[in-house]
PDB file of C-alpha atoms and ligand atoms in Angstrom:
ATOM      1  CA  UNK A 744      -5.772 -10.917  10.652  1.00  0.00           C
ATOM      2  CA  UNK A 745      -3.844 -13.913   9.536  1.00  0.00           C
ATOM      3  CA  UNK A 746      -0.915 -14.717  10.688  1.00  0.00           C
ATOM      4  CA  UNK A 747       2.494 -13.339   8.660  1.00  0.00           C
ATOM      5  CA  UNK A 748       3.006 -16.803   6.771  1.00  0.00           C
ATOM      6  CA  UNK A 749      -0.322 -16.578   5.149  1.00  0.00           C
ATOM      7  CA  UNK A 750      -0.696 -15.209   1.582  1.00  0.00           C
ATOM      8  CA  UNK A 751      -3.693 -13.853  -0.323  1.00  0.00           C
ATOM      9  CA  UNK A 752      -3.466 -14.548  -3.796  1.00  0.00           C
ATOM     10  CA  UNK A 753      -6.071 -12.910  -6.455  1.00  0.00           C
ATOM     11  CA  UNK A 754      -6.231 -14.794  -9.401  1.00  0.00           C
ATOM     12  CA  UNK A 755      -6.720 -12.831 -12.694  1.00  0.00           C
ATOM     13  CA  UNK A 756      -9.680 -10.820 -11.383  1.00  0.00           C
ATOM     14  CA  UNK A 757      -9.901  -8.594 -14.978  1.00  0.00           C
ATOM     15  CA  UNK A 758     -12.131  -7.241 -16.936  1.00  0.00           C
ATOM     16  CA  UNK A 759     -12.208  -9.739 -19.998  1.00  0.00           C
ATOM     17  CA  UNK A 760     -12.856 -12.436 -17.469  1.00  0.00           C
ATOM     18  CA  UNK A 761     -16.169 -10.215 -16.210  1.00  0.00           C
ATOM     19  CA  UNK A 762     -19.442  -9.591 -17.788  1.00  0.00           C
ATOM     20  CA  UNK A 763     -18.923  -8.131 -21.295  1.00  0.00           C
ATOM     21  CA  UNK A 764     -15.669  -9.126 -21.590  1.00  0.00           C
ATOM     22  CA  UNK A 765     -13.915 -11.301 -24.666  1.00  0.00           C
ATOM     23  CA  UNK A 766     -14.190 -14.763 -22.315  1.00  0.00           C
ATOM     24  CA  UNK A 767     -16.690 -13.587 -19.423  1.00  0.00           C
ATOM     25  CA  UNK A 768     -17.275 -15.641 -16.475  1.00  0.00           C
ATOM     26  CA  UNK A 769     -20.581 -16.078 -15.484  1.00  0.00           C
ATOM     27  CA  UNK A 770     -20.523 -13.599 -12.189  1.00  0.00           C
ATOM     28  CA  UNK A 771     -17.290 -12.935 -12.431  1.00  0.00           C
ATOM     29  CA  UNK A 772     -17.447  -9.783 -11.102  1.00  0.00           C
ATOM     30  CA  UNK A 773     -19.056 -10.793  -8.226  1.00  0.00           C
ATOM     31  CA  UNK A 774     -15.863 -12.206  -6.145  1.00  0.00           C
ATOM     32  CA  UNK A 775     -14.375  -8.559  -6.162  1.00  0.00           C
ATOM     33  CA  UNK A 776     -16.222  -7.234  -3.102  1.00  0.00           C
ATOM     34  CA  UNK A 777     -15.063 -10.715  -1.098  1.00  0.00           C
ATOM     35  CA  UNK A 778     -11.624 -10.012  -2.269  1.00  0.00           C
ATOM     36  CA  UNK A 779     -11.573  -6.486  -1.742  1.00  0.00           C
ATOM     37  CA  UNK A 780     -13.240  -7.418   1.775  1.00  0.00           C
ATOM     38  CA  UNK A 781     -10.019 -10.562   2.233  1.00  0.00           C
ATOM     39  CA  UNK A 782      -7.367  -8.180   1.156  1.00  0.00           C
ATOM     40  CA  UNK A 783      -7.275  -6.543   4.736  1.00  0.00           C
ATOM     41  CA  UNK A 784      -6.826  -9.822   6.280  1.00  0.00           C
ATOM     42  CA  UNK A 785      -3.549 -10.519   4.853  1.00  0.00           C
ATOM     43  CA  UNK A 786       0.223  -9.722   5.555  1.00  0.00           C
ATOM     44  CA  UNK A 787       1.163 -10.482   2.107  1.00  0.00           C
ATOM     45  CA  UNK A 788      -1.424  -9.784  -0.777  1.00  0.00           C
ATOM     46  CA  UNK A 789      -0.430 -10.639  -4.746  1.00  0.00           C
ATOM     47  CA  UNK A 790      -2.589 -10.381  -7.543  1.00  0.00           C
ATOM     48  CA  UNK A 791      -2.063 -11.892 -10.787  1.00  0.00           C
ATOM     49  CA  UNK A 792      -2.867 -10.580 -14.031  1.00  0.00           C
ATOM     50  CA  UNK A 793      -2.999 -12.758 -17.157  1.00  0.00           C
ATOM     51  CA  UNK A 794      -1.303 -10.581 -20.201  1.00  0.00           C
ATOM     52  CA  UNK A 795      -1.104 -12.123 -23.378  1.00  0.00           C
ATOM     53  CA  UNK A 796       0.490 -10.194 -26.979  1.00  0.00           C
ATOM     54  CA  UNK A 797      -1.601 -10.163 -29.792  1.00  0.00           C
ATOM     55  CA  UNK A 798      -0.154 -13.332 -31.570  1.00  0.00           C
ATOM     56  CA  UNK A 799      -0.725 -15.547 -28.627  1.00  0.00           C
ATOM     57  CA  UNK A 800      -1.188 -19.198 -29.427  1.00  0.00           C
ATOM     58  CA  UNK A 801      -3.686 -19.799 -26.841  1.00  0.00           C
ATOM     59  CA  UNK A 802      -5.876 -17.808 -29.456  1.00  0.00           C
ATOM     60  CA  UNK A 803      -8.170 -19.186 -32.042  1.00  0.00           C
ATOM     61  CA  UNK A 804      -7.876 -16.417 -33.868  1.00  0.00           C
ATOM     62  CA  UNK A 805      -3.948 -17.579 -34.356  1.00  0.00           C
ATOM     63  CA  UNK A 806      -5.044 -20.613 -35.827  1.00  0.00           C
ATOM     64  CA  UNK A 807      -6.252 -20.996 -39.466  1.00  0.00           C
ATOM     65  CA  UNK A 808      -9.983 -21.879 -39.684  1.00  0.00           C
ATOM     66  CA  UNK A 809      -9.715 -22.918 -35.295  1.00  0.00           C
ATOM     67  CA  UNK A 810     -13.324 -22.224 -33.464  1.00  0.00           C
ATOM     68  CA  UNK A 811     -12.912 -20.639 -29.867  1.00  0.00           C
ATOM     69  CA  UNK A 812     -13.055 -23.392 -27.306  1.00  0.00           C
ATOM     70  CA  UNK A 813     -11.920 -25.788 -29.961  1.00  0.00           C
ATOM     71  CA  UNK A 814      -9.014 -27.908 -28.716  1.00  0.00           C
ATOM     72  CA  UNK A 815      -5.647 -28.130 -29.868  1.00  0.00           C
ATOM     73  CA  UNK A 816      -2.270 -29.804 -29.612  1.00  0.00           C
ATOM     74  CA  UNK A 817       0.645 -27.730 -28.604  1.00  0.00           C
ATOM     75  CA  UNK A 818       4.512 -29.289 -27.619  1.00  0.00           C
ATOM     76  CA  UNK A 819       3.315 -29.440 -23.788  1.00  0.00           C
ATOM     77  CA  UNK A 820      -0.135 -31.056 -24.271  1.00  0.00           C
ATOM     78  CA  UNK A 821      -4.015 -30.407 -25.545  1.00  0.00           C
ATOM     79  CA  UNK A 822      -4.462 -26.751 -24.956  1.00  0.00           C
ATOM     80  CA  UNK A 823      -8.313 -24.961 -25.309  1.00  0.00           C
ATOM     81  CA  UNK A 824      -8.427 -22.197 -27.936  1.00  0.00           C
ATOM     82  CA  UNK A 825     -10.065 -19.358 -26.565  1.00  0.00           C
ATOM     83  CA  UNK A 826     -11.571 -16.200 -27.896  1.00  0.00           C
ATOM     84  CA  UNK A 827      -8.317 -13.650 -27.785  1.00  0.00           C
ATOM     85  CA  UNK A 828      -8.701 -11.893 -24.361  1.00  0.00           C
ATOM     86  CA  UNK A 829      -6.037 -10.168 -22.176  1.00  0.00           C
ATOM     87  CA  UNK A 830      -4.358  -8.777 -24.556  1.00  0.00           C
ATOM     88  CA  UNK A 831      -1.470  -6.433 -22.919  1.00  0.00           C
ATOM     89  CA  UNK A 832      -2.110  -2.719 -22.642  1.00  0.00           C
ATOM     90  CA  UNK A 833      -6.089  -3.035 -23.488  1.00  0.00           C
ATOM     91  CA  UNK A 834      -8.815  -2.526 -21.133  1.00  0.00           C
ATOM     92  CA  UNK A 835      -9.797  -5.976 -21.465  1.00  0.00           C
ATOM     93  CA  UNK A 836      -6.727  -6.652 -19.776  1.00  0.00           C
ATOM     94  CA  UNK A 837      -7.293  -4.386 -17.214  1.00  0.00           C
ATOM     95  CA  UNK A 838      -8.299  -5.179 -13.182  1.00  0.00           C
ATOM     96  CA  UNK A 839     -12.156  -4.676 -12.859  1.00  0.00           C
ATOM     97  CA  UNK A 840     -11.988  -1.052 -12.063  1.00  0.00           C
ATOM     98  CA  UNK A 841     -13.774  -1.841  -8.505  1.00  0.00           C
ATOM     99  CA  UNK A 842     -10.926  -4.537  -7.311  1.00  0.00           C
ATOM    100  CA  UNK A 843      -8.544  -2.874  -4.829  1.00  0.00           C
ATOM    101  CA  UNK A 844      -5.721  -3.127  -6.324  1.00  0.00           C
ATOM    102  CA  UNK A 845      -3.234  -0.230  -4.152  1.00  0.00           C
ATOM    103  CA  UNK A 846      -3.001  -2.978  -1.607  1.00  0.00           C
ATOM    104  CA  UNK A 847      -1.380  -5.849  -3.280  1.00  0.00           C
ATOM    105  CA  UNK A 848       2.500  -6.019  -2.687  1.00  0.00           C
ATOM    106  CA  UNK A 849       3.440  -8.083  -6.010  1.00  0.00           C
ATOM    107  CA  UNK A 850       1.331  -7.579  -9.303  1.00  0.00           C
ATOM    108  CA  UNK A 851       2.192 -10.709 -11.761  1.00  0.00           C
ATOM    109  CA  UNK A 852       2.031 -10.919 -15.227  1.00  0.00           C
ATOM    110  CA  UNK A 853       1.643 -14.580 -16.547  1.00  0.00           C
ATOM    111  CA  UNK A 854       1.026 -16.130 -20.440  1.00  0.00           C
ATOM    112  CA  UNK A 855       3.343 -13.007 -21.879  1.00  0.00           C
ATOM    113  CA  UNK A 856       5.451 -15.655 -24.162  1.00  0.00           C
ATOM    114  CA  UNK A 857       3.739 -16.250 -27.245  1.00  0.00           C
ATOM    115  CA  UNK A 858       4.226 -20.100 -27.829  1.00  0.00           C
ATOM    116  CA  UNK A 859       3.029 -21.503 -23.991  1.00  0.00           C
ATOM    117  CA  UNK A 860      -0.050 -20.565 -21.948  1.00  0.00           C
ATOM    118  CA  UNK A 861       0.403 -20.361 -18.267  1.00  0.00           C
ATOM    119  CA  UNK A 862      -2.983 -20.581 -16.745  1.00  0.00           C
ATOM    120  CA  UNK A 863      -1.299 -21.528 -13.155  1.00  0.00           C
ATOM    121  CA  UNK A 864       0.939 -18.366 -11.099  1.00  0.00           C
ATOM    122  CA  UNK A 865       3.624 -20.671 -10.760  1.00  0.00           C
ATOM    123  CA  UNK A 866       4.177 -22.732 -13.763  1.00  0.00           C
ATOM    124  CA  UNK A 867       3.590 -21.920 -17.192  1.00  0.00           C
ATOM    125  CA  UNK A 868       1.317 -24.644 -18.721  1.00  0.00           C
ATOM    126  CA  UNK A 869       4.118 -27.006 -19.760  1.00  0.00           C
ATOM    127  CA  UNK A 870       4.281 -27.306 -15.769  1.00  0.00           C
ATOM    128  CA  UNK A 871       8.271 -26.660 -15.991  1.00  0.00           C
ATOM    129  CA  UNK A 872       8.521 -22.892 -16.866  1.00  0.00           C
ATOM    130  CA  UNK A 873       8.938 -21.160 -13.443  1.00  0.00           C
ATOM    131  CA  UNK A 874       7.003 -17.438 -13.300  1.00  0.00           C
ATOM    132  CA  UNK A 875       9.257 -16.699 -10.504  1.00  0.00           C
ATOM    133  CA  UNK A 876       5.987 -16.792  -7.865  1.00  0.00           C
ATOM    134  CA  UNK A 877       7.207 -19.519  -6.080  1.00  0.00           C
ATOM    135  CA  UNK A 878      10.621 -17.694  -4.832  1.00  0.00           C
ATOM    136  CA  UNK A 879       8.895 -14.433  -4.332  1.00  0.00           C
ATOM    137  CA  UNK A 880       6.649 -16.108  -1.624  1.00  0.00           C
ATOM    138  CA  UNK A 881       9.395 -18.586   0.235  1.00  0.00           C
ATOM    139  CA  UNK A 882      11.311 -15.516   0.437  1.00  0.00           C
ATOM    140  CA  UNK A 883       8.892 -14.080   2.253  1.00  0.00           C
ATOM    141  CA  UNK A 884       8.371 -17.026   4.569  1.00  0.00           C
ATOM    142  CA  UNK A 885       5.168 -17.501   2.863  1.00  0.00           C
ATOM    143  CA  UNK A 886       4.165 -21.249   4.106  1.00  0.00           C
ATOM    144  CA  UNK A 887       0.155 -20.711   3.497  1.00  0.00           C
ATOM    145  CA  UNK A 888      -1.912 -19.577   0.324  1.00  0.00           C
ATOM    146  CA  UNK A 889      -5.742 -18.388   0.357  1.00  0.00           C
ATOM    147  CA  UNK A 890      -6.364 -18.560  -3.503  1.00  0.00           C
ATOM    148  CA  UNK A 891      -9.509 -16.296  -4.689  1.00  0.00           C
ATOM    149  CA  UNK A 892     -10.437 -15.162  -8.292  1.00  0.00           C
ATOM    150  CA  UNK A 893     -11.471 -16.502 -11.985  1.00  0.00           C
ATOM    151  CA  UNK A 894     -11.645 -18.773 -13.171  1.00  0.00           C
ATOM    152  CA  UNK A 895     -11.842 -21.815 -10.595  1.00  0.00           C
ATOM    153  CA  UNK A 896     -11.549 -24.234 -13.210  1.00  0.00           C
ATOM    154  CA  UNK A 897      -8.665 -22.563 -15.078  1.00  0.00           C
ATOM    155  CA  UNK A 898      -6.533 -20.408 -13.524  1.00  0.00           C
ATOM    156  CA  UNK A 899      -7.469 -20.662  -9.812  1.00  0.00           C
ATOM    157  CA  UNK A 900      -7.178 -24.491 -10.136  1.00  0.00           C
ATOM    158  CA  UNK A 901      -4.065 -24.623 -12.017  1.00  0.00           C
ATOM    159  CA  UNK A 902      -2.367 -22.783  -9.311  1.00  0.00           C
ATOM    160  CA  UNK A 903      -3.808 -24.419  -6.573  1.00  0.00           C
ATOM    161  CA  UNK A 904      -2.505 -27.797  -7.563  1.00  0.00           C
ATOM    162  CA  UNK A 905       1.179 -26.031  -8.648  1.00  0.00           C
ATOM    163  CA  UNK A 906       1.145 -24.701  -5.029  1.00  0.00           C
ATOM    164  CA  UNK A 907      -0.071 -27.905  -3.242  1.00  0.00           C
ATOM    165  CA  UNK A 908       2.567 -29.788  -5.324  1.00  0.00           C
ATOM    166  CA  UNK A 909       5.226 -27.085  -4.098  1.00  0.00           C
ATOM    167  CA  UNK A 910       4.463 -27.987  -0.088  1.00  0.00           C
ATOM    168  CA  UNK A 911       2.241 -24.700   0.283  1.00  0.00           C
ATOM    169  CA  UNK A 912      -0.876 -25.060   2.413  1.00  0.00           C
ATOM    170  CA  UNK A 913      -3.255 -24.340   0.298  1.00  0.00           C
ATOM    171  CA  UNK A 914      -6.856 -23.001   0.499  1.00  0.00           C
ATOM    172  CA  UNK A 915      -9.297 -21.946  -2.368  1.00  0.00           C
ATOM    173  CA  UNK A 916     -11.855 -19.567  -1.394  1.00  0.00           C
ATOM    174  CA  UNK A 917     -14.744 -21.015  -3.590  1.00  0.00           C
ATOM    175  CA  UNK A 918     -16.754 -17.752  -2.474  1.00  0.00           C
ATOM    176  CA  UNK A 919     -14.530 -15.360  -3.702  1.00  0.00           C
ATOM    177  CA  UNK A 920     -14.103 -17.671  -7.376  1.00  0.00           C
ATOM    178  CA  UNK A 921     -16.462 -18.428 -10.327  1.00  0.00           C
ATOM    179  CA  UNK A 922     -15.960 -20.541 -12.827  1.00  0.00           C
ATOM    180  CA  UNK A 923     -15.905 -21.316 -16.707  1.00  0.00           C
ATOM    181  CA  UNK A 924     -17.367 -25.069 -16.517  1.00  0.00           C
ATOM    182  CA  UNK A 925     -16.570 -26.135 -19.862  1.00  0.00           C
ATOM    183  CA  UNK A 926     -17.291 -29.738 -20.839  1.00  0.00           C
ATOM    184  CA  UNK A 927     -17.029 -30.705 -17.027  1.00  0.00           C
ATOM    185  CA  UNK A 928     -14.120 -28.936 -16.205  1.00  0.00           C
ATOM    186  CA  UNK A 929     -15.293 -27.450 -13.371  1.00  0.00           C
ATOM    187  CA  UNK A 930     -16.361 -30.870 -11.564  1.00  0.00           C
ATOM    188  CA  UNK A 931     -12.717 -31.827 -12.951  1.00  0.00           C
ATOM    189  CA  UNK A 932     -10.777 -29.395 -11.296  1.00  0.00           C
ATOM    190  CA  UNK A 933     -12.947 -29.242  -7.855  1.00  0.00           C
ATOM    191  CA  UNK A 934     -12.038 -33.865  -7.598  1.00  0.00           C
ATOM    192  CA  UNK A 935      -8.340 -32.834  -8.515  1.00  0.00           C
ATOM    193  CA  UNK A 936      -7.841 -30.100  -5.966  1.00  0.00           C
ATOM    194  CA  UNK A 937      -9.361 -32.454  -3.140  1.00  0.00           C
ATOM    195  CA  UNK A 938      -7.054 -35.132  -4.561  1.00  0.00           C
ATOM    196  CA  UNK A 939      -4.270 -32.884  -3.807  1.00  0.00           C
ATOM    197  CA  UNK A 940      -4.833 -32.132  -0.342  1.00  0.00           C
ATOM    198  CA  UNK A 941      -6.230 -28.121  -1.200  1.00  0.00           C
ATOM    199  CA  UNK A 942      -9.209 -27.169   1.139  1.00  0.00           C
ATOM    200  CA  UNK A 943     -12.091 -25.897  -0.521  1.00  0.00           C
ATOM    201  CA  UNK A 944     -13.707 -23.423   1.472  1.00  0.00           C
ATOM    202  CA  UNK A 945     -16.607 -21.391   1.669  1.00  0.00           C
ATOM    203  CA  UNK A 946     -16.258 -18.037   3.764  1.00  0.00           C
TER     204      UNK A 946
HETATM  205  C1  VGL B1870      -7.881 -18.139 -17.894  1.00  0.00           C
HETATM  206  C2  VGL B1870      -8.481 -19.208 -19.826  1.00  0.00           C
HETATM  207  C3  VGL B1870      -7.503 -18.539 -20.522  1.00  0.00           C
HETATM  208  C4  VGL B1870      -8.133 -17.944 -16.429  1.00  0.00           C
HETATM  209  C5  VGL B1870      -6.887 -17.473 -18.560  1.00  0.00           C
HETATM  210  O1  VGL B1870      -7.742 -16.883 -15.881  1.00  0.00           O
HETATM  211  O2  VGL B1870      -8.732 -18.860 -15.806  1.00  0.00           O
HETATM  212  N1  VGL B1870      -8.664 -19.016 -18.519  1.00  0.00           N
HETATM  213  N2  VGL B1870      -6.700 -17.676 -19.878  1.00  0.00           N
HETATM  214 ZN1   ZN B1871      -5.398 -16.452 -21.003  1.00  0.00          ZN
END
């Protein structure tokens, strides 16, 4: 058991982000049984989920003649266009229906505003917009984050660096994550994390 400061956070571990969903992960589905497994070992457990309307501009669909994976310029920066996924309500947006999800204290929704992204738990992607994580966690005396979930490169990463740049401790279970690896993102995202000071870890 870790100690009462440590947090487990599970990073968007849904079903459009699995096999057969609208932006699978290769494996994806294979981290739930680690995190299902890591859930017992922490005092404080919070999954995220990412929950996007319909007319969200992180869509390519939302923009006239875009390809998926296409990039595009937004207000806060270049921003991917991805196939529409996570769209609120549907089963895409669902938890796989094997993660564990009665033990998680805080469930947090993330990317619900139509005009930003937020591919980090703590920041939406103009890396200003609070989701509120931060406060829930220091007012829990939360000093220490074990981030698990999909996708490393995206999501997982994103948060990582938000949290290292916060003062959390951070680890990222690289067991219990897959990742996208588009155009070298993932290699990306693994040199910026050690950059930061997070501890990649395996098991
Ligand atoms: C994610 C792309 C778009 C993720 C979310 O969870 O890593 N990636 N939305
Ligand atoms: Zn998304």
């Amino acid at each position: 058991m870790q100690p009462a400061e440590h947090a487990l956070i599970a990073i968007d571990i849904q079903n459009d982000f699995c096999p057969g969903g609208a932006l699978a992960v290769d494996e994806g589905d294979a981290v739930v049984s680690r995190v299902n497994t890591l859930m017992d070992d922490f005092a404080v457990r919070v999954l995220t989920q990412d929950w996007h309307p319909e007319n969200h501009l992180s869509f390519a669909a939302n923009h006239d003649g875009a390809a998926p994976f296409s990039m595009t310029e937004m207000p806060y920066g270049p921003q991917v266009l991805w196939p529409r996924h996570c769209v609120q309500g549907t089963e895409g947006a669902a938890f796989h229906r094997a993660l564990r999800t009665h033990p998680a204290d805080l469930i947090l929704r993330k990317g619900f505003r139509p005009e930003i992204d937020s591919y980090s738990a703590f920041f939406e992607n103009d890396r200003t917009t609070p989701t509120g994580l931060e406060g829930y966690l220091r007012t829990r005396g939360v000093t220490h984050l074990t981030l698990v979930g999909l996708a490393t490169d995206f999501c997982v990463a994103y948060s990582a660096l938000d949290a290292a740049r916060l003062g959390f401790e951070v680890v990222v279970r690289m067991d219990a994550c897959r990742a996208i690896d588009l155009d070298g993102s993932l290699d990306e995202a693994l040199s910026q994390m050690r950059a930061a000071g997070v501890t990649l870890a395996n098991g």
